[in-house]
CSV table of C-alpha atoms and ligand atoms in Angstrom, one decimal:
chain,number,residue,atom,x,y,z
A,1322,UNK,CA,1.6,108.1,39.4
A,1323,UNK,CA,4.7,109.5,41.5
A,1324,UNK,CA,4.9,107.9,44.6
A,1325,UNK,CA,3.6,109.4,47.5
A,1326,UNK,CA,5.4,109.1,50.7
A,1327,UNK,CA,4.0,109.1,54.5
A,1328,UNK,CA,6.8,111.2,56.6
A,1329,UNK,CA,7.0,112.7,59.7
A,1330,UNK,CA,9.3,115.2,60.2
A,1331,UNK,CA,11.0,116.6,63.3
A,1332,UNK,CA,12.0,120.4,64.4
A,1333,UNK,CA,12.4,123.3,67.2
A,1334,UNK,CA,9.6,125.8,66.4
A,1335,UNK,CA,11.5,128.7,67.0
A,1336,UNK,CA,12.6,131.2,64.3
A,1337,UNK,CA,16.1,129.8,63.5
A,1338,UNK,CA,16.8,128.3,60.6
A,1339,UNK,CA,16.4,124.4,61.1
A,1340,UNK,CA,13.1,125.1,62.4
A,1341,UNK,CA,12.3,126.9,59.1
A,1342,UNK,CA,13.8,124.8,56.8
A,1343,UNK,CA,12.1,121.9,58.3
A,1344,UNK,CA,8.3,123.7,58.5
A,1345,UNK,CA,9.1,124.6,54.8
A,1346,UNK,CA,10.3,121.5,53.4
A,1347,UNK,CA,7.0,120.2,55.4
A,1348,UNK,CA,5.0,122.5,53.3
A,1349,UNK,CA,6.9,122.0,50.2
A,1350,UNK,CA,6.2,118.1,50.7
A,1351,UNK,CA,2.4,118.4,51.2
A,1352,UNK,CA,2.1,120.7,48.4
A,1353,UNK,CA,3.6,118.0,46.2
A,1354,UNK,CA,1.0,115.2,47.6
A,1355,UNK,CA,2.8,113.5,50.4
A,1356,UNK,CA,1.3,113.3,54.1
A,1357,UNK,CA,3.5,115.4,56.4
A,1358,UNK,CA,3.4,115.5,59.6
A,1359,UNK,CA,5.3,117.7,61.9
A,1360,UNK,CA,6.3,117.3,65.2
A,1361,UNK,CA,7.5,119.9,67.7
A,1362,UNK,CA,6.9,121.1,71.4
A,1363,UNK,CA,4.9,123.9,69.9
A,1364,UNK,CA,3.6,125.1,66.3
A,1365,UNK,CA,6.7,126.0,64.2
A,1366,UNK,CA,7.3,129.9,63.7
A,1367,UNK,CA,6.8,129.9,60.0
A,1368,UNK,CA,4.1,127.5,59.6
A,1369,UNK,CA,1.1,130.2,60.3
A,1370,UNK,CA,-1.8,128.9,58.1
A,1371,UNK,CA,-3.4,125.6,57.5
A,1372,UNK,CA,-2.1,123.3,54.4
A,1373,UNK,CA,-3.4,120.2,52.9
A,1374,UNK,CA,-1.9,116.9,53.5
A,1375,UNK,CA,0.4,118.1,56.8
A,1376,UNK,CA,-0.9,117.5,60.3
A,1377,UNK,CA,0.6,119.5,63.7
A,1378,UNK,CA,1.8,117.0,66.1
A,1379,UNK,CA,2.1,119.1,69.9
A,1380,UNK,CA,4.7,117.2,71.9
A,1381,UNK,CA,3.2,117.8,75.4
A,1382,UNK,CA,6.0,116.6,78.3
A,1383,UNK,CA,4.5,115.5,82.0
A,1384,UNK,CA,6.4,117.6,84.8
A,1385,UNK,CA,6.8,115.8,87.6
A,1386,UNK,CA,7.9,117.5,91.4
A,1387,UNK,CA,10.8,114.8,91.3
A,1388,UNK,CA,12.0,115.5,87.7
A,1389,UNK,CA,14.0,118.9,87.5
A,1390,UNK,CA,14.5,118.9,83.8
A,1391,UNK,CA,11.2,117.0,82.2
A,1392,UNK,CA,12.8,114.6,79.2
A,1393,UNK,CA,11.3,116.1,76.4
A,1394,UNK,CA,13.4,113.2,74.2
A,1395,UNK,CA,11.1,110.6,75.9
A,1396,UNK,CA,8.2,112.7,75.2
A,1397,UNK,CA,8.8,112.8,71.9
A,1398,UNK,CA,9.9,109.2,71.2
A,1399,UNK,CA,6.8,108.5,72.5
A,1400,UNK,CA,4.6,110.8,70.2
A,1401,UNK,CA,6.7,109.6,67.2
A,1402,UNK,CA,6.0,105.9,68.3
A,1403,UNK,CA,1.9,107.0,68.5
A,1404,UNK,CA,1.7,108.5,65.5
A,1405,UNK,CA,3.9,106.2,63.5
A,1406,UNK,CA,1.9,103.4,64.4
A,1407,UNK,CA,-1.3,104.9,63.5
A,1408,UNK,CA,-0.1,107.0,60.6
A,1409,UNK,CA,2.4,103.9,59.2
A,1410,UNK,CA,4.9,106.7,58.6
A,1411,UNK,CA,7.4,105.7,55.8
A,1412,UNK,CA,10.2,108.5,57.0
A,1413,UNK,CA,11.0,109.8,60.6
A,1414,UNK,CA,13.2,112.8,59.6
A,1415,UNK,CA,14.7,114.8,62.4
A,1416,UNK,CA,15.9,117.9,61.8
A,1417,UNK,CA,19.2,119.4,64.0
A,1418,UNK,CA,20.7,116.1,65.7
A,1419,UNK,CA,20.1,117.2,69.5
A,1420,UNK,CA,18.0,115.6,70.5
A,1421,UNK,CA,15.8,114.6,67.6
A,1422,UNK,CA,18.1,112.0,65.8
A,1423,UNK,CA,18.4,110.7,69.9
A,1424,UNK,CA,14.4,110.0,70.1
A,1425,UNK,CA,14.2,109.1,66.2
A,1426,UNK,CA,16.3,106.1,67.1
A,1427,UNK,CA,14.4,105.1,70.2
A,1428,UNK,CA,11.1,105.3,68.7
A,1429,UNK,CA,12.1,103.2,65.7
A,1430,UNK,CA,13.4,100.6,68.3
A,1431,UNK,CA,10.0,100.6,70.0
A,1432,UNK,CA,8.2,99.9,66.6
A,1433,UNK,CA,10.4,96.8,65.2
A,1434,UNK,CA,9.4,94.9,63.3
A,1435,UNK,CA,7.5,97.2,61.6
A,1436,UNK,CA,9.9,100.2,61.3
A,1437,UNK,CA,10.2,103.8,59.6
A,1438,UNK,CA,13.2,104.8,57.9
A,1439,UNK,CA,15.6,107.6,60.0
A,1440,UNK,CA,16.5,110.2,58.4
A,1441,UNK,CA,18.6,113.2,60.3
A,1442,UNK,CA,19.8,116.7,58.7
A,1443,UNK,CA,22.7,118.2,60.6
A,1444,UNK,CA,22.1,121.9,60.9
A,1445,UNK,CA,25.2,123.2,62.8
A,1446,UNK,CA,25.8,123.5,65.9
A,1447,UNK,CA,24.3,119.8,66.9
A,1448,UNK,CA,27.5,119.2,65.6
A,1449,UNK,CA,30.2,122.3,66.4
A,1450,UNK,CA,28.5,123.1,69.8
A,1451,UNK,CA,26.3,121.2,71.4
A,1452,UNK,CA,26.4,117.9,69.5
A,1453,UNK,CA,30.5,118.6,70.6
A,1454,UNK,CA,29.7,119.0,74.4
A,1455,UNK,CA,31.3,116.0,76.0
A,1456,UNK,CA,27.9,116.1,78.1
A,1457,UNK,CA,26.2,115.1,74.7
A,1458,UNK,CA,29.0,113.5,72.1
A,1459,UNK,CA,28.7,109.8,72.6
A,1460,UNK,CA,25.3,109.6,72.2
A,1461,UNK,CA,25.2,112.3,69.1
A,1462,UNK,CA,27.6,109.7,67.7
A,1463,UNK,CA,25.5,107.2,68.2
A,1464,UNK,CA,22.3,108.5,67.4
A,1465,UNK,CA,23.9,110.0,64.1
A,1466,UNK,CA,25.5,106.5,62.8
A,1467,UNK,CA,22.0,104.8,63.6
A,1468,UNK,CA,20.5,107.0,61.4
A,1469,UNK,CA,19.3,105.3,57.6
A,1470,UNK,CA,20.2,108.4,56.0
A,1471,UNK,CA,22.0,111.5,57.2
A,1472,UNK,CA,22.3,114.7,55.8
A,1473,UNK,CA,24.3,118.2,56.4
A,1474,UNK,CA,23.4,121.5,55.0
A,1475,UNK,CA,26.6,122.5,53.8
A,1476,UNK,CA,29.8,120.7,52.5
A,1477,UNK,CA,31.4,122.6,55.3
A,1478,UNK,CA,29.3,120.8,58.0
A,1479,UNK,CA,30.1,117.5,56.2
A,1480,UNK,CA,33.8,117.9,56.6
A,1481,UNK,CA,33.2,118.9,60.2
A,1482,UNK,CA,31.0,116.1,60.9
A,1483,UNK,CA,33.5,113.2,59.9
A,1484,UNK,CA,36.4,115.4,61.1
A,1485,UNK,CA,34.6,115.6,65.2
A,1486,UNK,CA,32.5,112.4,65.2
A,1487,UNK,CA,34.5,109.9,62.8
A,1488,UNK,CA,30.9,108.8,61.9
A,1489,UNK,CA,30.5,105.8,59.4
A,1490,UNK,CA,27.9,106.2,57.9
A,1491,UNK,CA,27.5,108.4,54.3
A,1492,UNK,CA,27.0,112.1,54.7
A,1493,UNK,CA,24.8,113.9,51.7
A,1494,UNK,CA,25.3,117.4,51.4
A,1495,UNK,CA,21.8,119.0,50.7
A,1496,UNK,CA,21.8,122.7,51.1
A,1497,UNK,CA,19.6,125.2,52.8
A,1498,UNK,CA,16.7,126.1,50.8
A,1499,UNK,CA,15.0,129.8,49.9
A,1500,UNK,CA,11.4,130.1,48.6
A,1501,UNK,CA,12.7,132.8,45.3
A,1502,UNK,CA,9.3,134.0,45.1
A,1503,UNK,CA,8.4,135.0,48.6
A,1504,UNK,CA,12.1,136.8,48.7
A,1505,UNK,CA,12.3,138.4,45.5
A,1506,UNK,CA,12.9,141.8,46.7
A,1507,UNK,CA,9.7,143.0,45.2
A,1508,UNK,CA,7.2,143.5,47.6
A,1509,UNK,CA,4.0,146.1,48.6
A,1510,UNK,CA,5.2,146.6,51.6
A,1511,UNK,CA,8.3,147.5,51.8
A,1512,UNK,CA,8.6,150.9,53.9
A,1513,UNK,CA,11.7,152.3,53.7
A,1514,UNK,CA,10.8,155.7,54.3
A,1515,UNK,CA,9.4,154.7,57.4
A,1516,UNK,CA,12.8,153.8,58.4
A,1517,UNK,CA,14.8,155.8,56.2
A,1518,UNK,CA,12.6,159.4,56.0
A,1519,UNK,CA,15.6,161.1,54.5
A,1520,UNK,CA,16.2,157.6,52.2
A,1521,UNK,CA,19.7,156.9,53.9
A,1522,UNK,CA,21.0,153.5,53.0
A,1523,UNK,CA,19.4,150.9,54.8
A,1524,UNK,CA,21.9,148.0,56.9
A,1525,UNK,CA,19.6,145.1,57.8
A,1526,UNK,CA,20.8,142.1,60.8
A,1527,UNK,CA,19.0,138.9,61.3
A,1528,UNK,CA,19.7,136.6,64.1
A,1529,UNK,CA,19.0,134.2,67.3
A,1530,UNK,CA,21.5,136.7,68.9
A,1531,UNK,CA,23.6,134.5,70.7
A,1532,UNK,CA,27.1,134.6,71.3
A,1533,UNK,CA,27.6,132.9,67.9
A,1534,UNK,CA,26.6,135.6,66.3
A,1535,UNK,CA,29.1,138.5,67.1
A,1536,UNK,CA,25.9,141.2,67.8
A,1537,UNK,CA,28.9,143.9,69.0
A,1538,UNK,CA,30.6,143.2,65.6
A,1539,UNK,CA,27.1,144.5,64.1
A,1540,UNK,CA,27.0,147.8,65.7
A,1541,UNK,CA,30.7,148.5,65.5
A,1542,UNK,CA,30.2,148.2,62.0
A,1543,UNK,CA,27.4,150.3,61.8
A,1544,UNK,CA,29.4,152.5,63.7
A,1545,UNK,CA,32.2,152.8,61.4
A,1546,UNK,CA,29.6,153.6,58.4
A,1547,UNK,CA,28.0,156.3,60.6
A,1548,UNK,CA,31.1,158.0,61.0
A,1549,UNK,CA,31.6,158.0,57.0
A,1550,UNK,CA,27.9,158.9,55.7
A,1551,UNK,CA,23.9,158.9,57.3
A,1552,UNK,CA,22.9,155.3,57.4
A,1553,UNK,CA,19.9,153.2,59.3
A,1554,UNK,CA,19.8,149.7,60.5
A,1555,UNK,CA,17.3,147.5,61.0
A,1556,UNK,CA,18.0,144.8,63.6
A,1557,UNK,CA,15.7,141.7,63.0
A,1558,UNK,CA,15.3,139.0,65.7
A,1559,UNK,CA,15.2,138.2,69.5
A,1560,UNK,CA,18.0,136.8,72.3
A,1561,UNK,CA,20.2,137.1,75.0
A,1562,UNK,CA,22.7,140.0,73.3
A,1563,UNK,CA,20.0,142.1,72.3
A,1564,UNK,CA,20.4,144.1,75.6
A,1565,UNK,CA,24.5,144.3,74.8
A,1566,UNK,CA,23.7,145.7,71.5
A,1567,UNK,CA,21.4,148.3,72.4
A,1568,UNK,CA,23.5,149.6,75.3
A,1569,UNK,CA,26.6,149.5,72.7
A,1570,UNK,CA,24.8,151.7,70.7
A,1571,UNK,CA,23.7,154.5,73.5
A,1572,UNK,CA,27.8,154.2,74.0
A,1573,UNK,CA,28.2,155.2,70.2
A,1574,UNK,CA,25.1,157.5,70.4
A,1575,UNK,CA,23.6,155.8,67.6
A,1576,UNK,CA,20.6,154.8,69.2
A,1577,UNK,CA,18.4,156.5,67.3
A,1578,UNK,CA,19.7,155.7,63.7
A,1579,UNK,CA,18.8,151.9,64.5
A,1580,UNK,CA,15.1,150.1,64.5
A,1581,UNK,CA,14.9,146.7,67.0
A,1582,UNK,CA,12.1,144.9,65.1
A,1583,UNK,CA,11.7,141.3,66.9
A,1584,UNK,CA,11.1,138.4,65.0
A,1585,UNK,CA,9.6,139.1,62.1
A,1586,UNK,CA,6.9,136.6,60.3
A,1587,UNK,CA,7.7,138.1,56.7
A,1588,UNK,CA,11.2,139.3,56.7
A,1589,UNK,CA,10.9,139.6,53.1
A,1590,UNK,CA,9.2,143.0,53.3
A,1591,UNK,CA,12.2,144.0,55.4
A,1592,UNK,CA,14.4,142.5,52.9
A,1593,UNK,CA,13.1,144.5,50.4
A,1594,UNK,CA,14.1,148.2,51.4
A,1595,UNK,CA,17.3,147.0,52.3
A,1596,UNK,CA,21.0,147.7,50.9
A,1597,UNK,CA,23.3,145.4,52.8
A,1598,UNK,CA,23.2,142.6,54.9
A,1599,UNK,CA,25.6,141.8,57.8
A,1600,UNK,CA,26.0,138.6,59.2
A,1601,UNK,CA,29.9,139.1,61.1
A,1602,UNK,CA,28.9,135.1,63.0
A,1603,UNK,CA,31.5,133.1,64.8
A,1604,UNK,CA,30.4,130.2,63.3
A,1605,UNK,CA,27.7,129.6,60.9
A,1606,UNK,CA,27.4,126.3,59.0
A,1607,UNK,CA,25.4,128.1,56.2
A,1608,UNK,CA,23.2,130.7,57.2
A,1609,UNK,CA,20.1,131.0,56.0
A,1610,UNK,CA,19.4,134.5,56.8
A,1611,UNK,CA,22.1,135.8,54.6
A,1612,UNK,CA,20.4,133.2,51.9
A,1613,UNK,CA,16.7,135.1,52.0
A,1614,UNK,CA,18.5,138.5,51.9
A,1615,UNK,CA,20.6,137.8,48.7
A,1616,UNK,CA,17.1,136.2,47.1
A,1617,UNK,CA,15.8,139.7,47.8
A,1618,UNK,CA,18.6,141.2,46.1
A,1619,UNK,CA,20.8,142.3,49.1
A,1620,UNK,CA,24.3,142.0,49.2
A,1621,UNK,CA,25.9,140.6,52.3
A,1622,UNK,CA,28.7,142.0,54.3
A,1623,UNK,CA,29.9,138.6,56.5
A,1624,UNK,CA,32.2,136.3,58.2
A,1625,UNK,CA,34.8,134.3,56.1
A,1626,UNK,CA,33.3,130.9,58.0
A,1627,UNK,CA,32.0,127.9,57.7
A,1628,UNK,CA,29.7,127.1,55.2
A,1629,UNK,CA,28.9,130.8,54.5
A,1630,UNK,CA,31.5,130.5,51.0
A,1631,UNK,CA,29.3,128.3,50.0
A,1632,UNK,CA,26.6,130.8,50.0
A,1633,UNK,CA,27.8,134.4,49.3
A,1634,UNK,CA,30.4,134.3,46.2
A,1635,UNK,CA,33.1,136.9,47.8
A,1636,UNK,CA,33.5,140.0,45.4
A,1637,UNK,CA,30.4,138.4,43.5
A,1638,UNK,CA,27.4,139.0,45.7
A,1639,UNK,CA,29.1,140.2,48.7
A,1640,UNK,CA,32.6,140.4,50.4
A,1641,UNK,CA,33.5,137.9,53.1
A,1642,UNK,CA,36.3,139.3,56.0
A,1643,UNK,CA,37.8,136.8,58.9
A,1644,UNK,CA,36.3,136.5,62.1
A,1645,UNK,CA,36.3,140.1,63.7
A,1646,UNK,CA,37.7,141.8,61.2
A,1647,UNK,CA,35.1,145.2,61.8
A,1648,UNK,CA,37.4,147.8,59.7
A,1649,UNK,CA,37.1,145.3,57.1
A,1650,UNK,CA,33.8,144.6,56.7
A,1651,UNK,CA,32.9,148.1,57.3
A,1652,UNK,CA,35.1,149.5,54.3
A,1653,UNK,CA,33.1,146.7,52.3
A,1654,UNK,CA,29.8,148.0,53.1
A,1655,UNK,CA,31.0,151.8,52.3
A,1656,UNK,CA,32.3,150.7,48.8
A,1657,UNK,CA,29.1,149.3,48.2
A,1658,UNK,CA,27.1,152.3,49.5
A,1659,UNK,CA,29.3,154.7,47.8
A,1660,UNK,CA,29.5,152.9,44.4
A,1661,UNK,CA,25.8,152.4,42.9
A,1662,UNK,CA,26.9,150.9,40.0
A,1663,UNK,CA,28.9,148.1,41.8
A,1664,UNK,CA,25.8,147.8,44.3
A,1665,UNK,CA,23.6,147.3,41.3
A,1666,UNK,CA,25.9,144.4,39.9
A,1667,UNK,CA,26.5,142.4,43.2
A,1668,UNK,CA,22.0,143.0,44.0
A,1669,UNK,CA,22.1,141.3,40.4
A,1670,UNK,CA,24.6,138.9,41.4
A,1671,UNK,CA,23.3,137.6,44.6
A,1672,UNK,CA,19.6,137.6,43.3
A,1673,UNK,CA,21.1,135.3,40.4
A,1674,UNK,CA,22.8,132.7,42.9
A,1675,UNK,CA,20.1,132.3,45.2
A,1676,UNK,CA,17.9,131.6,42.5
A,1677,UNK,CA,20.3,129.4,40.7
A,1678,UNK,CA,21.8,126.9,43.3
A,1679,UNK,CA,19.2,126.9,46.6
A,1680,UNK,CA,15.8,127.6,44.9
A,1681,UNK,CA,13.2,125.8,47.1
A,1682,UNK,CA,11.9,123.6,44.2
A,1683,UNK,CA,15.2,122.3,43.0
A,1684,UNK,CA,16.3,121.2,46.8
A,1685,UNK,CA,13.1,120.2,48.4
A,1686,UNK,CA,13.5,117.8,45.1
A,1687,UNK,CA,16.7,116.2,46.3
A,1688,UNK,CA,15.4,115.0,49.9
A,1689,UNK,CA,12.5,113.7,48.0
A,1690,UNK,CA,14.8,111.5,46.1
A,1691,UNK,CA,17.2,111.2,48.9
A,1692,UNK,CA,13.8,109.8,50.7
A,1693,UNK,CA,13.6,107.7,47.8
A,1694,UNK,CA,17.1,106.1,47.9
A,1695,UNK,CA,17.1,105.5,51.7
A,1696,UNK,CA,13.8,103.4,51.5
A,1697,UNK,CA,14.5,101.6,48.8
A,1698,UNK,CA,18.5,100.6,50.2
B,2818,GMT,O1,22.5,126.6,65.9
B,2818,GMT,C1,21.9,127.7,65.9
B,2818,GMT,O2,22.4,128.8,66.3
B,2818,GMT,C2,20.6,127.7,65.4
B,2818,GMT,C3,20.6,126.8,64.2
B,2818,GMT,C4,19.2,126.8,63.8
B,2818,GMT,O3,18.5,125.9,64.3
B,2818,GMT,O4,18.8,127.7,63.1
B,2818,GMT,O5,21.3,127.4,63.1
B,2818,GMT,C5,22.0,126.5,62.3
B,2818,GMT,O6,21.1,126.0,61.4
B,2818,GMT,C6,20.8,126.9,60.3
B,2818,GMT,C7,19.8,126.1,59.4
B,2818,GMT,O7,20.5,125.1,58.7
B,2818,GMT,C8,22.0,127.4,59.6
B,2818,GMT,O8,21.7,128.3,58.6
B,2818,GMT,C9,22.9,128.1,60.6
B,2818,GMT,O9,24.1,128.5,60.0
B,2818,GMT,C10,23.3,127.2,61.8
B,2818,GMT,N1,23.9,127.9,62.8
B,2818,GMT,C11,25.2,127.7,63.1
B,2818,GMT,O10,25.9,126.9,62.5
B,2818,GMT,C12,25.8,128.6,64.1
């Protein structure tokens, strides 16, 4: 009889990636006969039905006249301690460091004697951004190395981590995670002529769009490929540049040539028309959107950074260009566009990868056994 664990696991619910990968290892965990139960300040974006064995935990924070900024980390020490108690949780697991790891630690202290294992996957910018902010470091430091197991999502984000934060403790890489199935670039509804009437190649963006995430780079190089042949894009997502980006594109007159879709529940069917991906970030300690596009069979046009080499295989499944480099990641997506026998090869290429080395199955498998080795140390 495997053994059956009892974790709780802790995320943001919004649409970036360390919310999903946390509501879908969740899912993955139930389906495989553990008790799961996620915590968050509202229900996760992608967990949208009910599943057996994995409970919703709402983490509901008092306001107060006196308190200006209500301490959700207190909040949700508190629910963690509640439900840990009554549950006997074997695993707190918090996903992205700030300030999950913060309120893992305090709730564990609450329980002793009778304590759950801490486990924390670094996602990114806990670490490069915020986790960095002197308002936050110490106590990221702290929170980090108190941990009974950490994790990072990419080697990249490992070598950060110990480069930043000097932490002590062990740091397993165990890498984002795509569900080959649900992105396998064969779906019903997939509607590219809706987008594409006269079946122009298809560019497809996915993003917080933040800062980070170089939005104008997007457009500019949409731009450049509109000046070569017809061409759509498909801009997938919600934030602050969205504004700059559309206004960037009345500049270039391209307005019309691009579709602003929001977040989108089932970007797979989006995935599926599509022909590149471009994904021109600042950082990115992996990025998972250029992940679900290459299980879909995209290639992906991107930034030469972080962990992103660890993802698309330059020349392989896609061509990676330094920070800002527009003319050159443009030029990549026309030699793609304009060669269908090499598009054919690198769809080929990045399907095979993402299938081969971040297949849900094979990773959710690893923090199970990483569970494994941290309760039994
Ligand atoms: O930090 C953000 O911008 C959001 C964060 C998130 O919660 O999605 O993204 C980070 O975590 C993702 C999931 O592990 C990674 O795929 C992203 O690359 C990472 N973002 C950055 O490093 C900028």
């Amino acid at each position: 009889m495997p053994r059956k664990l009892k974790i709780g696991i802790v995320c943001y619910p919004s649409q970036g990636g360390s919310g999903v990968i946390a509501t879908e290892l969740a899912i993955s965990l139930a389906r495989r006969g553990h008790h799961v139960h996620l915590f968050s300040y509202a229900r996760p974006f992608r967990l949208s039905q009910f599943h057996q064995n994995l409970l919703m935990h709402e983490v509901e924070v008092a306001a107060y006249p006196l308190l200006k900024y209500p301490p959700y980390s207190l909040a949700l020490a508190t629910k963690l301690v509640e439900v840990t108690k009554h549950c006997k949780l074997d695993i707190i697991h918090a996903h992205y460091a700030v300030p999950h790891a913060t309120s893992a630690y305090l709730a564990r202290q609450l329980l002793a004697p009778h304590v759950p294992k801490v486990v924390t996957t670094l996602h990114g910018t806990d670490i490069t951004l915020v986790g960095a902010d002197p308002a936050y470091r110490p106590v990221v430091k702290f929170s980090v190395e108190q941990s009974d197991g950490v994790t990072a999502v990419s080697r990249y984000l490992r070598r950060r981590t110990l480069e930043e934060f000097d932490v002590a403790n062990e740091i397993v890489v165990i890498p984002n995670f795509v569900d080959t199935e649900r992105f396998s670039g064969v779906v019903q509804a997939c509607e590219r002529r809706r987008f594409a009437p006269n079946d122009e190649p298809l560019l497809v963006h996915a993003s917080n769009f933040r800062p980070v995430k170089r939005i104008s780079d997007v457009v500019r190089i949409f731009a450049r490929v509109r000046e070569q042949m017809p061409a759509k894009l498909l801009m997938i997502g919600e934030g602050p540049e969205r504004m700059m980006a559309q206004q960037l594109l009345r500049e270039f007159k391209l307005f019309d040539d691009v579709f602003f879709l929001g977040e989108q529940e089932f970007p797979e069917n989006i995935y599926a028309c599509a022909d590149v991906f471009l994904l021109p970030s600042e950082q990115e300690s992996f990025g998972l959107a250029a992940l679900e596009a290459m299980s879909s069979g995209v290639p992906v046009v991107a930034s030469d950074v972080g962990g992103l080499p660890e993802v698309v295989v330059h020349g392989e499944c896609g061509f990676l260009h330094p920070v800002g480099d527009v003319a050159g990641m443009a030029a990549s997506v026309l030699q793609l566009l304009r060669n269908p026998d090499l598009h054919l090869r690198f769809r080929d290429a990045a399907r095979k990868r993402a299938v081969e080395h971040f297949e849900q199955g094979k990773i959710v498998q690893q923090y199970e056994e990483f569970y494994f080795r941290v309760l039994d140390a």
